Short mmCIF file of C-alpha atoms in Angstrom, two decimals:
data_model
loop_
_atom_site.label_atom_id
_atom_site.label_comp_id
_atom_site.label_asym_id
_atom_site.label_seq_id
_atom_site.Cartn_x
_atom_site.Cartn_y
_atom_site.Cartn_z
CA UNK A 787 27.40 93.24 59.85
CA UNK A 788 27.09 95.05 56.52
CA UNK A 789 25.20 92.12 54.95
CA UNK A 790 23.71 90.69 58.15
CA UNK A 791 25.56 87.43 57.45
CA UNK A 792 26.12 85.10 60.42
CA UNK A 793 29.42 83.25 60.83
CA UNK A 794 31.21 80.95 63.25
CA UNK A 795 34.91 81.47 63.98
CA UNK A 796 36.80 78.45 65.32
CA UNK A 797 39.63 79.38 67.69
CA UNK A 798 42.90 77.55 68.29
CA UNK A 799 43.30 78.62 71.89
CA UNK A 800 47.05 78.06 72.29
CA UNK A 801 47.73 80.85 69.80
CA UNK A 802 45.52 83.56 71.34
CA UNK A 803 47.78 86.57 71.82
CA UNK A 804 50.71 84.42 70.73
CA UNK A 805 54.12 85.87 69.83
CA UNK A 806 54.58 83.37 66.98
CA UNK A 807 52.83 82.84 63.67
CA UNK A 808 51.11 79.56 62.88
CA UNK A 809 53.71 77.09 61.65
CA UNK A 810 52.29 76.91 58.13
CA UNK A 811 52.65 80.69 57.76
CA UNK A 812 56.27 80.53 58.91
CA UNK A 813 56.90 77.73 56.40
CA UNK A 814 55.32 79.78 53.62
CA UNK A 815 57.39 82.83 54.53
CA UNK A 816 60.64 80.83 54.51
CA UNK A 817 60.22 78.81 51.31
CA UNK A 818 57.67 80.64 49.14
CA UNK A 819 58.75 84.23 49.78
CA UNK A 820 61.49 85.97 47.77
CA UNK A 821 65.01 85.91 49.17
CA UNK A 822 68.05 83.67 49.59
CA UNK A 823 68.31 80.44 51.58
CA UNK A 824 71.27 78.09 52.17
CA UNK A 825 71.69 75.64 49.31
CA UNK A 826 71.31 72.52 51.47
CA UNK A 827 69.10 71.54 54.41
CA UNK A 828 69.52 68.67 56.85
CA UNK A 829 66.95 67.77 59.51
CA UNK A 830 66.57 64.90 61.95
CA UNK A 831 62.92 63.82 62.14
CA UNK A 832 61.77 60.84 64.20
CA UNK A 833 65.37 59.66 64.47
CA UNK A 834 65.94 59.72 60.71
CA UNK A 835 68.28 62.18 58.99
CA UNK A 836 66.89 63.90 55.88
CA UNK A 837 68.92 65.95 53.43
CA UNK A 838 67.69 68.24 50.66
CA UNK A 839 69.49 70.31 48.04
CA UNK A 840 67.95 73.54 46.74
CA UNK A 841 70.68 74.29 44.23
CA UNK A 842 69.91 77.35 42.14
CA UNK A 843 66.49 77.59 43.82
CA UNK A 844 68.27 78.75 46.97
CA UNK A 845 67.81 82.24 45.50
CA UNK A 846 64.20 83.15 44.79
CA UNK A 847 63.81 86.51 43.07
CA UNK A 848 60.72 88.72 43.06
CA UNK A 849 59.78 87.99 39.44
CA UNK A 850 59.74 84.24 40.09
CA UNK A 851 57.78 84.82 43.29
CA UNK A 852 55.09 86.79 41.43
CA UNK A 853 54.97 84.22 38.64
CA UNK A 854 54.18 81.39 41.08
CA UNK A 855 52.27 83.30 43.76
CA UNK A 856 48.98 81.54 42.95
CA UNK A 857 50.47 78.05 43.21
CA UNK A 858 48.50 75.59 45.35
CA UNK A 859 49.98 72.58 47.10
CA UNK A 860 47.77 70.12 45.17
CA UNK A 861 49.50 71.21 41.95
CA UNK A 862 52.89 70.09 40.66
CA UNK A 863 55.67 72.06 42.41
CA UNK A 864 57.24 74.50 39.94
CA UNK A 865 60.57 74.79 41.83
CA UNK A 866 62.59 72.78 44.40
CA UNK A 867 61.47 75.33 47.00
CA UNK A 868 57.82 74.50 46.39
CA UNK A 869 58.58 70.80 46.54
CA UNK A 870 60.45 71.14 49.85
CA UNK A 871 57.66 73.31 51.27
CA UNK A 872 55.12 70.60 50.46
CA UNK A 873 57.28 67.79 51.84
CA UNK A 874 57.85 69.62 55.13
CA UNK A 875 54.20 70.70 55.41
CA UNK A 876 53.04 67.08 55.21
CA UNK A 877 55.51 66.01 57.89
CA UNK A 878 54.86 68.92 60.26
CA UNK A 879 51.09 68.47 60.03
CA UNK A 880 51.36 65.03 61.66
CA UNK A 881 53.69 66.04 64.51
CA UNK A 882 52.89 66.79 68.12
CA UNK A 883 53.29 70.47 68.95
CA UNK A 884 56.60 70.21 70.83
CA UNK A 885 58.41 68.36 68.04
CA UNK A 886 56.89 70.67 65.44
CA UNK A 887 58.16 73.75 67.28
CA UNK A 888 61.64 72.22 67.41
CA UNK A 889 61.69 71.70 63.66
CA UNK A 890 60.35 75.20 62.95
CA UNK A 891 62.99 76.72 65.25
CA UNK A 892 65.69 74.77 63.40
CA UNK A 893 64.36 76.02 60.06
CA UNK A 894 64.37 79.63 61.25
CA UNK A 895 67.95 79.29 62.50
CA UNK A 896 68.99 77.57 59.24
CA UNK A 897 67.49 80.41 57.21
CA UNK A 898 68.88 83.10 59.51
CA UNK A 899 65.40 84.52 60.09
CA UNK A 900 64.06 85.89 63.37
CA UNK A 901 60.61 84.61 64.42
CA UNK A 902 58.96 87.98 63.81
CA UNK A 903 55.16 88.00 63.78
CA UNK A 904 53.84 89.85 60.74
CA UNK A 905 50.87 92.13 61.43
CA UNK A 906 49.03 90.39 58.58
CA UNK A 907 49.57 86.92 60.06
CA UNK A 908 49.23 87.33 63.81
CA UNK A 909 46.54 85.70 65.94
CA UNK A 910 43.81 87.52 67.84
CA UNK A 911 44.52 88.98 71.25
CA UNK A 912 42.23 88.14 74.15
CA UNK A 913 40.53 91.53 73.86
CA UNK A 914 40.05 91.16 70.09
CA UNK A 915 38.49 87.74 70.64
CA UNK A 916 36.05 89.21 73.14
CA UNK A 917 35.12 92.01 70.75
CA UNK A 918 34.60 89.50 67.94
CA UNK A 919 32.38 87.39 70.18
CA UNK A 920 30.33 90.37 71.33
CA UNK A 921 28.24 90.59 68.16
CA UNK A 922 25.17 88.38 67.83
CA UNK A 923 26.17 87.54 64.25
CA UNK A 924 29.40 85.77 65.23
CA UNK A 925 29.50 82.46 67.02
CA UNK A 926 32.71 81.12 68.56
CA UNK A 927 33.75 77.48 68.32
CA UNK A 928 36.71 75.47 69.60
CA UNK A 929 39.52 74.29 67.31
CA UNK A 930 41.87 72.53 69.76
CA UNK A 931 44.84 74.09 71.58
CA UNK A 932 47.68 73.61 69.08
CA UNK A 933 45.90 72.58 65.84
CA UNK A 934 47.23 69.00 65.54
CA UNK A 935 46.02 66.25 63.25
CA UNK A 936 44.10 64.49 66.01
CA UNK A 937 44.40 61.04 64.45
CA UNK A 938 48.20 61.24 64.84
CA UNK A 939 47.94 61.65 68.64
CA UNK A 940 47.21 59.09 71.36
CA UNK A 941 43.76 59.29 72.94
CA UNK A 942 44.94 61.11 76.07
CA UNK A 943 46.51 63.95 74.07
CA UNK A 944 43.48 64.16 71.80
CA UNK A 945 41.26 64.52 74.87
CA UNK A 946 43.48 67.31 76.23
CA UNK A 947 43.41 69.19 72.92
CA UNK A 948 39.60 68.99 72.73
CA UNK A 949 38.73 69.62 76.37
CA UNK A 950 41.30 72.32 77.09
CA UNK A 951 40.29 74.37 74.06
CA UNK A 952 36.65 74.29 75.18
CA UNK A 953 37.51 75.13 78.79
CA UNK A 954 39.81 78.01 77.83
CA UNK A 955 37.23 79.65 75.56
CA UNK A 956 34.51 79.30 78.18
CA UNK A 957 36.79 80.95 80.74
CA UNK A 958 37.61 83.85 78.42
CA UNK A 959 34.11 84.44 77.08
CA UNK A 960 32.07 83.36 80.10
CA UNK A 961 29.62 81.37 77.98
CA UNK A 962 29.18 77.74 76.89
CA UNK A 963 31.06 76.72 73.73
CA UNK A 964 28.98 74.23 71.76
CA UNK A 965 30.74 73.95 68.38
CA UNK A 966 34.00 72.27 67.40
CA UNK A 967 35.98 71.99 64.16
CA UNK A 968 38.56 69.25 63.54
CA UNK A 969 41.99 70.69 62.61
CA UNK A 970 42.64 70.10 58.90
CA UNK A 971 39.39 68.11 58.97
CA UNK A 972 40.01 65.93 55.93
CA UNK A 973 39.62 62.16 55.92
CA UNK A 974 42.42 60.56 57.93
CA UNK A 975 43.32 63.66 59.99
CA UNK A 976 40.77 62.71 62.66
CA UNK A 977 39.36 59.32 63.63
CA UNK A 978 36.25 57.72 65.11
CA UNK A 979 38.02 58.01 68.45
CA UNK A 980 38.32 61.77 67.88
CA UNK A 981 34.60 62.06 67.15
CA UNK A 982 33.77 60.14 70.33
CA UNK A 983 35.98 62.44 72.40
CA UNK A 984 34.26 65.51 70.98
CA UNK A 985 30.87 64.04 71.91
CA UNK A 986 32.10 63.24 75.42
CA UNK A 987 33.42 66.79 75.84
CA UNK A 988 29.87 68.12 75.61
CA UNK A 989 29.87 69.75 72.20
CA UNK A 990 26.60 69.91 70.28
CA UNK A 991 28.15 69.46 66.82
CA UNK A 992 31.47 69.42 64.96
CA UNK A 993 32.65 70.36 61.47
CA UNK A 994 34.97 68.37 59.24
CA UNK A 995 36.52 69.59 55.99
CA UNK A 996 35.09 66.71 53.96
CA UNK A 997 33.33 68.38 51.01
CA UNK A 998 29.59 68.13 50.54
CA UNK A 999 26.22 69.60 51.51
CA UNK A 1000 24.52 68.99 54.87
CA UNK A 1001 21.44 66.75 54.72
CA UNK A 1002 18.86 65.52 57.18
CA UNK A 1003 20.84 62.33 57.83
CA UNK A 1004 24.25 63.99 58.16
CA UNK A 1005 26.15 63.10 61.34
CA UNK A 1006 26.15 66.38 63.28
CA UNK A 1007 29.57 65.50 64.69
CA UNK A 1008 31.04 65.19 61.18
CA UNK A 1009 29.34 68.02 59.32
CA UNK A 1010 30.80 68.44 55.81
CA UNK A 1011 31.72 71.85 54.44
CA UNK A 1012 32.41 73.46 51.11
CA UNK A 1013 35.71 75.06 50.22
CA UNK A 1014 35.02 78.58 48.94
CA UNK A 1015 37.69 80.24 46.82
CA UNK A 1016 38.06 83.90 45.88
CA UNK A 1017 34.93 83.81 43.70
CA UNK A 1018 32.52 86.54 42.72
CA UNK A 1019 28.82 86.16 43.51
CA UNK A 1020 27.94 84.57 40.18
CA UNK A 1021 30.57 81.86 40.54
CA UNK A 1022 29.55 81.17 44.14
CA UNK A 1023 25.94 80.75 43.01
CA UNK A 1024 27.05 78.41 40.20
CA UNK A 1025 29.06 76.26 42.61
CA UNK A 1026 26.16 76.02 45.06
CA UNK A 1027 23.68 75.24 42.28
CA UNK A 1028 25.82 72.27 41.20
CA UNK A 1029 25.27 70.81 44.70
CA UNK A 1030 21.67 71.90 45.23
CA UNK A 1031 19.98 72.08 41.81
CA UNK A 1032 17.35 74.78 41.60
CA UNK A 1033 18.47 76.58 44.74
CA UNK A 1034 19.65 79.66 42.80
#
């Protein structure tokens, strides 16, 4: 509102007013936050037993936490904790919601941590969503029910995730929902089948996370987008100018 800048917020409907954090936030809290964990972890995933040893990394002090707080998962893991976080993230991202919840519950029990929702990491309530949607500057789009990698699901479950998220938002906001964003959105996390289901659901367009500018010939059901980091205005302008020469 201060800068009259429009935005679209894509909502994962199964987490509206939810008493749990998104699974990736729980994973971050467990493995990348300071504190002590058991030295070994064993999980059964898809019928296979996996075992990991944290060793000395079971204890993660505050100085080490601050030293690595800007680590990103596409970089080499600086500790066994970071490596285990990345391994589990990749596996959980491809699971159906029920199996993913089971694994997260096992991790919380293993770590001796209660599933407390941090005020900084909670989802919107129904009332907050309605307030957000009440301004003309903010559009609301659908982002599935449980935020799965659609390509990992059979067609029937993909259809449910797409359709139910649209229906739920339209019930809550009493307006048509025309925009969709694929969870994760990178190549391989959704498929041609996913795109077809989004079209059939009655959406007008959908966003991927494949990087690039939008052109006249861009498929409106696979719109690319640009990842924006914590840049100042000059750096943002430089990044955009590299894509659209002469625009700034």
